[in-house]
Amino acid sequence: MTVAPALEIKGLRVEYPREDGSVLVAVDDVSLSIAPGEIHAVVGESGAGKTTVANALIGLIEKPGRVTGGTMRIGGALLDPVTGRGDGVQLGRDIGVIFQDPMTSLNPLFTIESQLTETMRFHLGLGRMEARARALELLNAVGIPEPERRLTSFPHQLSGGQRQRVVIAAALSCNPKLLVADEPTTALDVSIQAQILDLIRNLARERGLGVMLVTHNMGVVAETAQSVTVMLRGRAVEQGPVAEVLGSPQHVYTRGLLAAVPRFDCRLARFAVVSDAGDGKAGAARRTIAARKPAALSDRSGPLLSVEGLTVDYRSRGWLPGSRGHGMRAVDDVSFSIARGEVLGLVGESGCGKTTVASVIAGLVKPTAGRVLYDGQPIAGKGASRLTRASSRQALQMIFQDPYASLNPRMRVGTILAEPVLFYRLAANKAEALDDAGLLLEAVGLERAQAERFPFAFSGGQRQRISIARALGARPRLLICDEPTSSLDVSVQAQLLNLIKDLSEATGLTLLLISHDLAVVRQMCDRVAVMQKGRIVEMNDSESLFSAPSHAYTHELLSLVPRIDRIAANT
Amino acid sequence: MARLLLSRLFQVLLVMMAVTAVAFIIFRYVGDPVNIMSREDASVAEKAELRAALGLDAPVIVQFGRFVGRVAQGDLGNSFRNQRPVAGLIAERLPATLELVLVATLLALLVGIPLGVFCALRPHGWLSRSIQAVSLVGISTPTFVTGIVLILIFSVWLKWLPSFGRGDVVRLGWWTTGFLTTSGLRSLVLPSITLALFQVTLIMRLVRAEMLDVLSSDYIRYARARGLPSGYIHRKLALKNALMPVITVTGLQIGALIAFAIVTETVFQWPGMGLLFIQAVSFVDLPVMAAYLLFVGVMFVTINMLVDVVYAIVDPRLRTAGQ
């Protein structure tokens, strides 16, 4: 007798009725099967329907969407597509779920114990003490130190990685047959990501747990899963063992997706993209922009920007107004410089202080000690004056991480782009500034007519293009990009990075690129600085740093990045 | 926690100094008390004597110092109108107002929270839509109109409930309570409903909005994904999150209720602080007005401090941040 698969989906179809009566098919005829102990990855870009498949399994499809066809079986038992329950199958007991963001999936007002045990008390009928004992056991199993103390903690007292471990413990609490993990490591740093993926791999092997791993990261797929389903616009376009699908992709989309992943092993001139936006019109617009005189610069030689002994303390407020509480050193004696036309990468895990450095350079945070010089003039810290800051402001422009939060939703895109042009008096009047805005839009590969629209009409990638156009509008010398592509799909990321590359080459821009994605940094940067706990631990030219890292931390970071070329050994 | 309390107490002192200064300015600039207190045909010498007796000939800063000292000792002066200590007048009227406000607040919470939860759980149902529509009327009708309409229906037409006063009260030391007699309780019904109506609407709408927000949050979706019963998710988990802002608003509203009580107390001739204040205004009874100002200041500041403490107890994130 063969063992029933942990999960078997046949011909799943999910529809969302639209206002006008037509129907959006989010998932169309998807079938997949996961054996006990197997990790099956579902990959695709945002909107491909991979999360919808996961939500269909756990009965969390948002109204008015509904499952209109196909069957789902958990360990052989049929699921009711409406309630997400079935014969002897109970959500939370037989299907465990892990969500993407561990920061928001635990309720901030309840203790870890209460959130861990409530599932067991409802599904297994355990008493308070039994549930507590089992919770301790689970916390041990997922590798949380001091489990007794952690039970009485609240979620905010745990780090992101620990929270995700708690979520995994809760998912495993009733010995499920299937674990549905929706982007379980996307919100985590590489080192934590490696630990969590390791944990999931071990749990699957030891407990015979079927795992459906929804992800957009091809490296994670290669290192964790045994089989994979590639989704495109609601359909499964390719399916099979990871080694086959990633090794010799058959479908053109899979090939495109793989090619768009930034390479880690060597540096390419450009990212491979399925269709390139660098057509004639954009090229012409870029040449017009490149021909302009950017913000004034002295004839001095020397670096464009230098940071000297920069230290930033964040202090909590004391109990008397004006007094100071305990401090926290975010940036500790950091020094570096960027030559004209150079691309410098700043990498490190979250909380290492890289964004604080960018904020000081951009004038958003005041340093505690040290200074920043732009073109030989102090612009932050000792010696900086209102005058020197003002003169540098136009030359330093910033692109932020979240394209949804960095554009004012109540302003038309044209007005957003014309604003810096008018502010720095780069156009004589509003009409000219708006004309300039159109040119900027063309330069970043959008249409001039789109200036009339509001930001909500654009996708994340398009919004980030608008952010770039806005930064270029001020005719800067130095562009600070803080995680410009971390919220975007790989193919969009590739297009956007190409765009930044082309624009900086055309206009002679200097770039400071802040990222936690080492592959991106490798592809983009001439020189890289690695930060850990507020300090720069290693700084070298990109090729040497990646081929022969000298510091242990750099070495560790590099070894932890999930890579496509390392396909899981346990297939 | 101790640090949080200390820092709050410091702020309370600052605010109270400012309020005391305003009360003092009222004395100095809203008419000359000597002119108000002395006979119309008093001579200049008599007036100067009175001025000296009242201590009004000293420099402003000394007068302010004395005023602060007196206030700190609980001496709020004598009422111009009936020549009794203001502190005593307030102590007499305080229980009536506080009991009314307490009942109105409880009423607002007991009705507002369940209605808000109901409307959030069935956002498109006909019943919750009608509740929402009716609540708009509640929020836009002035208090005195509600009061008069209630009196018309329940006192004049149906003759069920008294239309004015507190009914019989029982003395417990200096406190007088209407909770222990039937007539006292019957008298509370109409004024407390009048006072609570706006609050019910406010709390209901707040709870509804917060609850809708919480229900779409990740941690509630995650609770659903763990197969927990929906009753448990709504009543135990989501409600606690949704009630957090209700604490702040209820606290602020208790302060506002004491102030709003002026209108309700006037309509129902309720012998509380509000009525005392309205009478003081019509007689330019400055000490009473200043005392009322100080009293409202103290109430607001104390309630806000309590809200902060309660918040720190309920929200674990604040508890550890204070340590």
CSV table of N, CA, C and O in Angstrom, one decimal, chain A residues 419-493:
chain,number,residue,atom,x,y,z
A,419,GLU,N,8.1,69.3,-9.0
A,419,GLU,CA,8.4,70.0,-7.8
A,419,GLU,C,9.9,70.3,-7.5
A,419,GLU,O,10.3,71.5,-7.3
A,420,PRO,N,10.8,69.3,-7.6
A,420,PRO,CA,12.2,69.6,-7.4
A,420,PRO,C,12.7,70.5,-8.5
A,420,PRO,O,13.6,71.4,-8.2
A,421,VAL,N,12.2,70.4,-9.7
A,421,VAL,CA,12.7,71.2,-10.8
A,421,VAL,C,12.4,72.7,-10.5
A,421,VAL,O,13.3,73.6,-10.7
A,422,LEU,N,11.2,73.0,-10.0
A,422,LEU,CA,10.8,74.3,-9.7
A,422,LEU,C,11.6,74.8,-8.4
A,422,LEU,O,12.0,75.9,-8.4
A,423,PHE,N,11.7,73.9,-7.4
A,423,PHE,CA,12.3,74.3,-6.2
A,423,PHE,C,13.7,74.8,-6.4
A,423,PHE,O,14.2,75.7,-5.8
A,424,TYR,N,14.5,74.0,-7.2
A,424,TYR,CA,15.9,74.4,-7.5
A,424,TYR,C,16.0,75.4,-8.6
A,424,TYR,O,17.1,75.6,-9.2
A,425,ARG,N,14.9,76.0,-9.1
A,425,ARG,CA,14.8,77.0,-10.1
A,425,ARG,C,15.6,76.5,-11.4
A,425,ARG,O,16.4,77.2,-12.0
A,426,LEU,N,15.3,75.2,-11.8
A,426,LEU,CA,15.9,74.7,-13.0
A,426,LEU,C,15.0,74.9,-14.2
A,426,LEU,O,15.3,74.5,-15.3
A,427,ALA,N,13.8,75.5,-14.0
A,427,ALA,CA,13.0,75.8,-15.1
A,427,ALA,C,12.4,77.2,-14.8
A,427,ALA,O,12.3,77.6,-13.7
A,428,ALA,N,12.1,77.9,-15.9
A,428,ALA,CA,11.7,79.3,-15.7
A,428,ALA,C,10.3,79.4,-15.2
A,428,ALA,O,9.9,80.3,-14.4
A,429,ASN,N,9.4,78.5,-15.6
A,429,ASN,CA,8.0,78.6,-15.1
A,429,ASN,C,7.4,77.2,-15.0
A,429,ASN,O,8.1,76.2,-15.3
A,430,LYS,N,6.2,77.1,-14.5
A,430,LYS,CA,5.6,75.8,-14.3
A,430,LYS,C,5.4,75.0,-15.5
A,430,LYS,O,5.7,73.8,-15.5
A,431,ALA,N,5.1,75.6,-16.7
A,431,ALA,CA,4.9,74.9,-17.9
A,431,ALA,C,6.2,74.2,-18.3
A,431,ALA,O,6.2,73.0,-18.7
A,432,GLU,N,7.3,74.9,-18.2
A,432,GLU,CA,8.6,74.4,-18.5
A,432,GLU,C,9.0,73.2,-17.6
A,432,GLU,O,9.5,72.2,-18.1
A,433,ALA,N,8.6,73.4,-16.3
A,433,ALA,CA,8.9,72.3,-15.4
A,433,ALA,C,8.1,71.1,-15.7
A,433,ALA,O,8.7,69.9,-15.6
A,434,LEU,N,6.9,71.2,-16.1
A,434,LEU,CA,6.1,70.1,-16.4
A,434,LEU,C,6.6,69.4,-17.7
A,434,LEU,O,6.5,68.2,-17.8
A,435,ASP,N,7.1,70.2,-18.6
A,435,ASP,CA,7.7,69.7,-19.8
A,435,ASP,C,8.9,68.8,-19.5
A,435,ASP,O,9.1,67.7,-20.0
A,436,ASP,N,9.7,69.3,-18.5
A,436,ASP,CA,10.8,68.6,-18.0
A,436,ASP,C,10.4,67.3,-17.4
A,436,ASP,O,11.1,66.3,-17.6
A,437,ALA,N,9.3,67.3,-16.6
A,437,ALA,CA,8.8,66.1,-16.0
A,437,ALA,C,8.5,65.1,-17.0
A,437,ALA,O,8.8,63.9,-16.9
A,438,GLY,N,7.9,65.5,-18.2
A,438,GLY,CA,7.6,64.5,-19.3
A,438,GLY,C,8.9,63.9,-19.8
A,438,GLY,O,9.0,62.7,-20.0
A,439,LEU,N,9.9,64.7,-19.9
A,439,LEU,CA,11.2,64.2,-20.4
A,439,LEU,C,11.8,63.2,-19.4
A,439,LEU,O,12.3,62.2,-19.8
A,440,LEU,N,11.7,63.5,-18.1
A,440,LEU,CA,12.2,62.6,-17.1
A,440,LEU,C,11.5,61.3,-17.2
A,440,LEU,O,12.1,60.2,-17.1
A,441,LEU,N,10.1,61.3,-17.4
A,441,LEU,CA,9.4,60.1,-17.5
A,441,LEU,C,9.8,59.3,-18.6
A,441,LEU,O,10.0,58.0,-18.5
A,442,GLU,N,10.1,59.9,-19.8
A,442,GLU,CA,10.6,59.2,-20.9
A,442,GLU,C,11.9,58.5,-20.6
A,442,GLU,O,12.2,57.4,-21.0
A,443,ALA,N,12.8,59.3,-19.9
A,443,ALA,CA,14.1,58.8,-19.6
A,443,ALA,C,14.1,57.5,-18.7
A,443,ALA,O,14.9,56.7,-18.8
A,444,VAL,N,13.0,57.4,-17.9
A,444,VAL,CA,13.0,56.2,-17.1
A,444,VAL,C,12.1,55.1,-17.7
A,444,VAL,O,11.7,54.2,-17.0
A,445,GLY,N,11.7,55.3,-19.0
A,445,GLY,CA,11.0,54.3,-19.7
A,445,GLY,C,9.5,54.3,-19.5
A,445,GLY,O,8.8,53.3,-19.7
A,446,LEU,N,8.9,55.5,-19.1
A,446,LEU,CA,7.5,55.6,-19.0
A,446,LEU,C,7.0,56.6,-20.1
A,446,LEU,O,7.8,57.1,-20.8
A,447,GLU,N,5.7,56.7,-20.2
A,447,GLU,CA,5.1,57.6,-21.2
A,447,GLU,C,4.9,59.0,-20.7
A,447,GLU,O,4.5,59.2,-19.6
A,448,ARG,N,5.2,60.0,-21.6
A,448,ARG,CA,5.0,61.4,-21.2
A,448,ARG,C,3.5,61.6,-20.7
A,448,ARG,O,3.3,62.4,-19.8
A,449,ALA,N,2.6,60.9,-21.4
A,449,ALA,CA,1.1,61.2,-21.0
A,449,ALA,C,0.8,60.7,-19.6
A,449,ALA,O,-0.2,61.1,-19.0
A,450,GLN,N,1.7,59.8,-19.1
A,450,GLN,CA,1.4,59.3,-17.7
A,450,GLN,C,1.6,60.3,-16.6
A,450,GLN,O,1.2,60.0,-15.5
A,451,ALA,N,2.1,61.5,-17.0
A,451,ALA,CA,2.3,62.5,-16.0
A,451,ALA,C,1.0,63.0,-15.4
A,451,ALA,O,0.9,63.5,-14.3
A,452,GLU,N,-0.1,62.8,-16.1
A,452,GLU,CA,-1.5,63.2,-15.7
A,452,GLU,C,-2.0,62.3,-14.6
A,452,GLU,O,-3.0,62.6,-14.0
A,453,ARG,N,-1.4,61.1,-14.4
A,453,ARG,CA,-2.0,60.2,-13.5
A,453,ARG,C,-1.5,60.3,-12.1
A,453,ARG,O,-0.5,61.0,-11.8
A,454,PHE,N,-2.2,59.6,-11.2
A,454,PHE,CA,-1.8,59.6,-9.7
A,454,PHE,C,-1.0,58.4,-9.5
A,454,PHE,O,-1.2,57.4,-10.1
A,455,PRO,N,-0.2,58.4,-8.4
A,455,PRO,CA,0.7,57.3,-8.1
A,455,PRO,C,0.0,55.9,-8.0
A,455,PRO,O,0.6,54.9,-8.4
A,456,PHE,N,-1.3,55.9,-7.5
A,456,PHE,CA,-1.9,54.6,-7.3
A,456,PHE,C,-2.1,53.8,-8.7
A,456,PHE,O,-2.3,52.6,-8.7
A,457,ALA,N,-2.0,54.5,-9.8
A,457,ALA,CA,-2.2,53.9,-11.1
A,457,ALA,C,-1.0,53.1,-11.5
A,457,ALA,O,-1.0,52.6,-12.6
A,458,PHE,N,0.1,53.2,-10.8
A,458,PHE,CA,1.3,52.5,-11.2
A,458,PHE,C,1.7,51.3,-10.3
A,458,PHE,O,1.3,51.3,-9.1
A,459,SER,N,2.4,50.4,-10.9
A,459,SER,CA,2.9,49.2,-10.1
A,459,SER,C,4.1,49.6,-9.3
A,459,SER,O,4.6,50.7,-9.5
A,460,GLY,N,4.5,48.7,-8.4
A,460,GLY,CA,5.7,49.0,-7.6
A,460,GLY,C,6.9,49.4,-8.4
A,460,GLY,O,7.6,50.3,-8.1
A,461,GLY,N,7.2,48.6,-9.5
A,461,GLY,CA,8.3,48.9,-10.3
A,461,GLY,C,8.2,50.2,-11.0
A,461,GLY,O,9.2,51.0,-11.0
A,462,GLN,N,7.0,50.6,-11.5
A,462,GLN,CA,6.8,51.8,-12.1
A,462,GLN,C,7.0,53.0,-11.2
A,462,GLN,O,7.6,54.0,-11.5
A,463,ARG,N,6.5,52.8,-9.9
A,463,ARG,CA,6.6,53.8,-8.9
A,463,ARG,C,8.1,54.1,-8.6
A,463,ARG,O,8.5,55.2,-8.4
A,464,GLN,N,8.9,53.0,-8.6
A,464,GLN,CA,10.3,53.2,-8.3
A,464,GLN,C,11.0,53.9,-9.4
A,464,GLN,O,11.9,54.7,-9.2
A,465,ARG,N,10.5,53.7,-10.7
A,465,ARG,CA,11.0,54.5,-11.8
A,465,ARG,C,10.7,56.0,-11.6
A,465,ARG,O,11.5,56.8,-11.9
A,466,ILE,N,9.5,56.2,-11.1
A,466,ILE,CA,9.1,57.6,-10.9
A,466,ILE,C,10.0,58.3,-9.8
A,466,ILE,O,10.4,59.4,-9.9
A,467,SER,N,10.3,57.5,-8.8
A,467,SER,CA,11.2,58.0,-7.7
A,467,SER,C,12.5,58.3,-8.3
A,467,SER,O,13.1,59.3,-7.9
A,468,ILE,N,13.0,57.5,-9.2
A,468,ILE,CA,14.3,57.8,-9.9
A,468,ILE,C,14.2,59.0,-10.7
A,468,ILE,O,15.1,59.9,-10.6
A,469,ALA,N,13.1,59.2,-11.4
A,469,ALA,CA,12.9,60.4,-12.2
A,469,ALA,C,12.9,61.6,-11.3
A,469,ALA,O,13.5,62.7,-11.7
A,470,ARG,N,12.2,61.5,-10.2
A,470,ARG,CA,12.2,62.6,-9.3
A,470,ARG,C,13.5,63.0,-8.8
A,470,ARG,O,13.9,64.2,-8.7
A,471,ALA,N,14.4,62.0,-8.5
A,471,ALA,CA,15.7,62.3,-8.0
A,471,ALA,C,16.5,63.0,-9.1
A,471,ALA,O,17.3,63.9,-8.9
A,472,LEU,N,16.3,62.5,-10.3
A,472,LEU,CA,17.1,63.0,-11.5
A,472,LEU,C,16.7,64.5,-11.8
A,472,LEU,O,17.5,65.2,-12.3
A,473,GLY,N,15.5,64.8,-11.5
A,473,GLY,CA,15.0,66.1,-11.8
A,473,GLY,C,15.8,67.2,-11.2
A,473,GLY,O,15.9,68.3,-11.7
A,474,ALA,N,16.4,67.0,-10.0
A,474,ALA,CA,17.2,68.0,-9.4
A,474,ALA,C,18.6,68.1,-10.0
A,474,ALA,O,19.4,68.9,-9.5
A,475,ARG,N,18.9,67.3,-11.0
A,475,ARG,CA,20.2,67.2,-11.6
A,475,ARG,C,21.3,67.0,-10.6
A,475,ARG,O,22.2,67.8,-10.4
A,476,PRO,N,21.2,65.8,-9.9
A,476,PRO,CA,22.2,65.6,-8.8
A,476,PRO,C,23.5,65.1,-9.3
A,476,PRO,O,23.7,64.8,-10.5
A,477,ARG,N,24.5,65.1,-8.4
A,477,ARG,CA,25.8,64.5,-8.6
A,477,ARG,C,25.9,63.1,-8.0
A,477,ARG,O,26.6,62.2,-8.5
A,478,LEU,N,25.2,63.0,-6.8
A,478,LEU,CA,25.3,61.8,-6.0
A,478,LEU,C,23.9,61.2,-5.8
A,478,LEU,O,23.0,62.0,-5.3
A,479,LEU,N,23.7,60.0,-6.1
A,479,LEU,CA,22.3,59.4,-5.9
A,479,LEU,C,22.5,58.4,-4.7
A,479,LEU,O,23.3,57.5,-4.9
A,480,ILE,N,21.7,58.5,-3.7
A,480,ILE,CA,21.8,57.6,-2.6
A,480,ILE,C,20.6,56.6,-2.8
A,480,ILE,O,19.4,57.1,-2.8
A,481,CYS,N,20.8,55.3,-3.0
A,481,CYS,CA,19.7,54.4,-3.2
A,481,CYS,C,19.6,53.5,-2.0
A,481,CYS,O,20.5,52.7,-1.8
A,482,ASP,N,18.6,53.6,-1.2
A,482,ASP,CA,18.4,52.8,0.0
A,482,ASP,C,17.5,51.6,-0.3
A,482,ASP,O,16.3,51.8,-0.4
A,483,GLU,N,18.1,50.5,-0.6
A,483,GLU,CA,17.4,49.2,-0.9
A,483,GLU,C,16.3,49.5,-2.0
A,483,GLU,O,15.2,49.3,-1.8
A,484,PRO,N,16.8,50.0,-3.2
A,484,PRO,CA,15.8,50.5,-4.2
A,484,PRO,C,15.0,49.3,-4.7
A,484,PRO,O,13.9,49.6,-5.3
A,485,THR,N,15.4,48.1,-4.7
A,485,THR,CA,14.7,47.0,-5.3
A,485,THR,C,14.2,45.9,-4.4
A,485,THR,O,13.7,44.9,-4.9
A,486,SER,N,14.4,46.1,-3.1
A,486,SER,CA,14.1,45.0,-2.2
A,486,SER,C,12.7,44.6,-2.1
A,486,SER,O,12.4,43.5,-1.7
A,487,SER,N,11.7,45.5,-2.6
A,487,SER,CA,10.3,45.1,-2.5
A,487,SER,C,9.8,44.7,-3.9
A,487,SER,O,8.6,44.5,-4.1
A,488,LEU,N,10.7,44.4,-4.8
A,488,LEU,CA,10.3,44.2,-6.2
A,488,LEU,C,10.6,42.7,-6.6
A,488,LEU,O,11.5,42.1,-6.1
A,489,ASP,N,9.9,42.3,-7.7
A,489,ASP,CA,10.1,41.0,-8.2
A,489,ASP,C,11.5,41.0,-9.0
A,489,ASP,O,12.0,42.0,-9.4
A,490,VAL,N,12.1,39.8,-9.1
A,490,VAL,CA,13.4,39.7,-9.8
A,490,VAL,C,13.4,40.3,-11.1
A,490,VAL,O,14.4,41.0,-11.5
A,491,SER,N,12.4,40.1,-12.0
A,491,SER,CA,12.5,40.6,-13.3
A,491,SER,C,12.4,42.1,-13.3
A,491,SER,O,13.1,42.8,-14.1
A,492,VAL,N,11.5,42.6,-12.5
A,492,VAL,CA,11.4,44.1,-12.3
A,492,VAL,C,12.7,44.7,-11.8
A,492,VAL,O,13.2,45.7,-12.2
A,493,GLN,N,13.2,43.9,-10.8
A,493,GLN,CA,14.5,44.4,-10.2
A,493,GLN,C,15.6,44.5,-11.2
A,493,GLN,O,16.3,45.5,-11.3
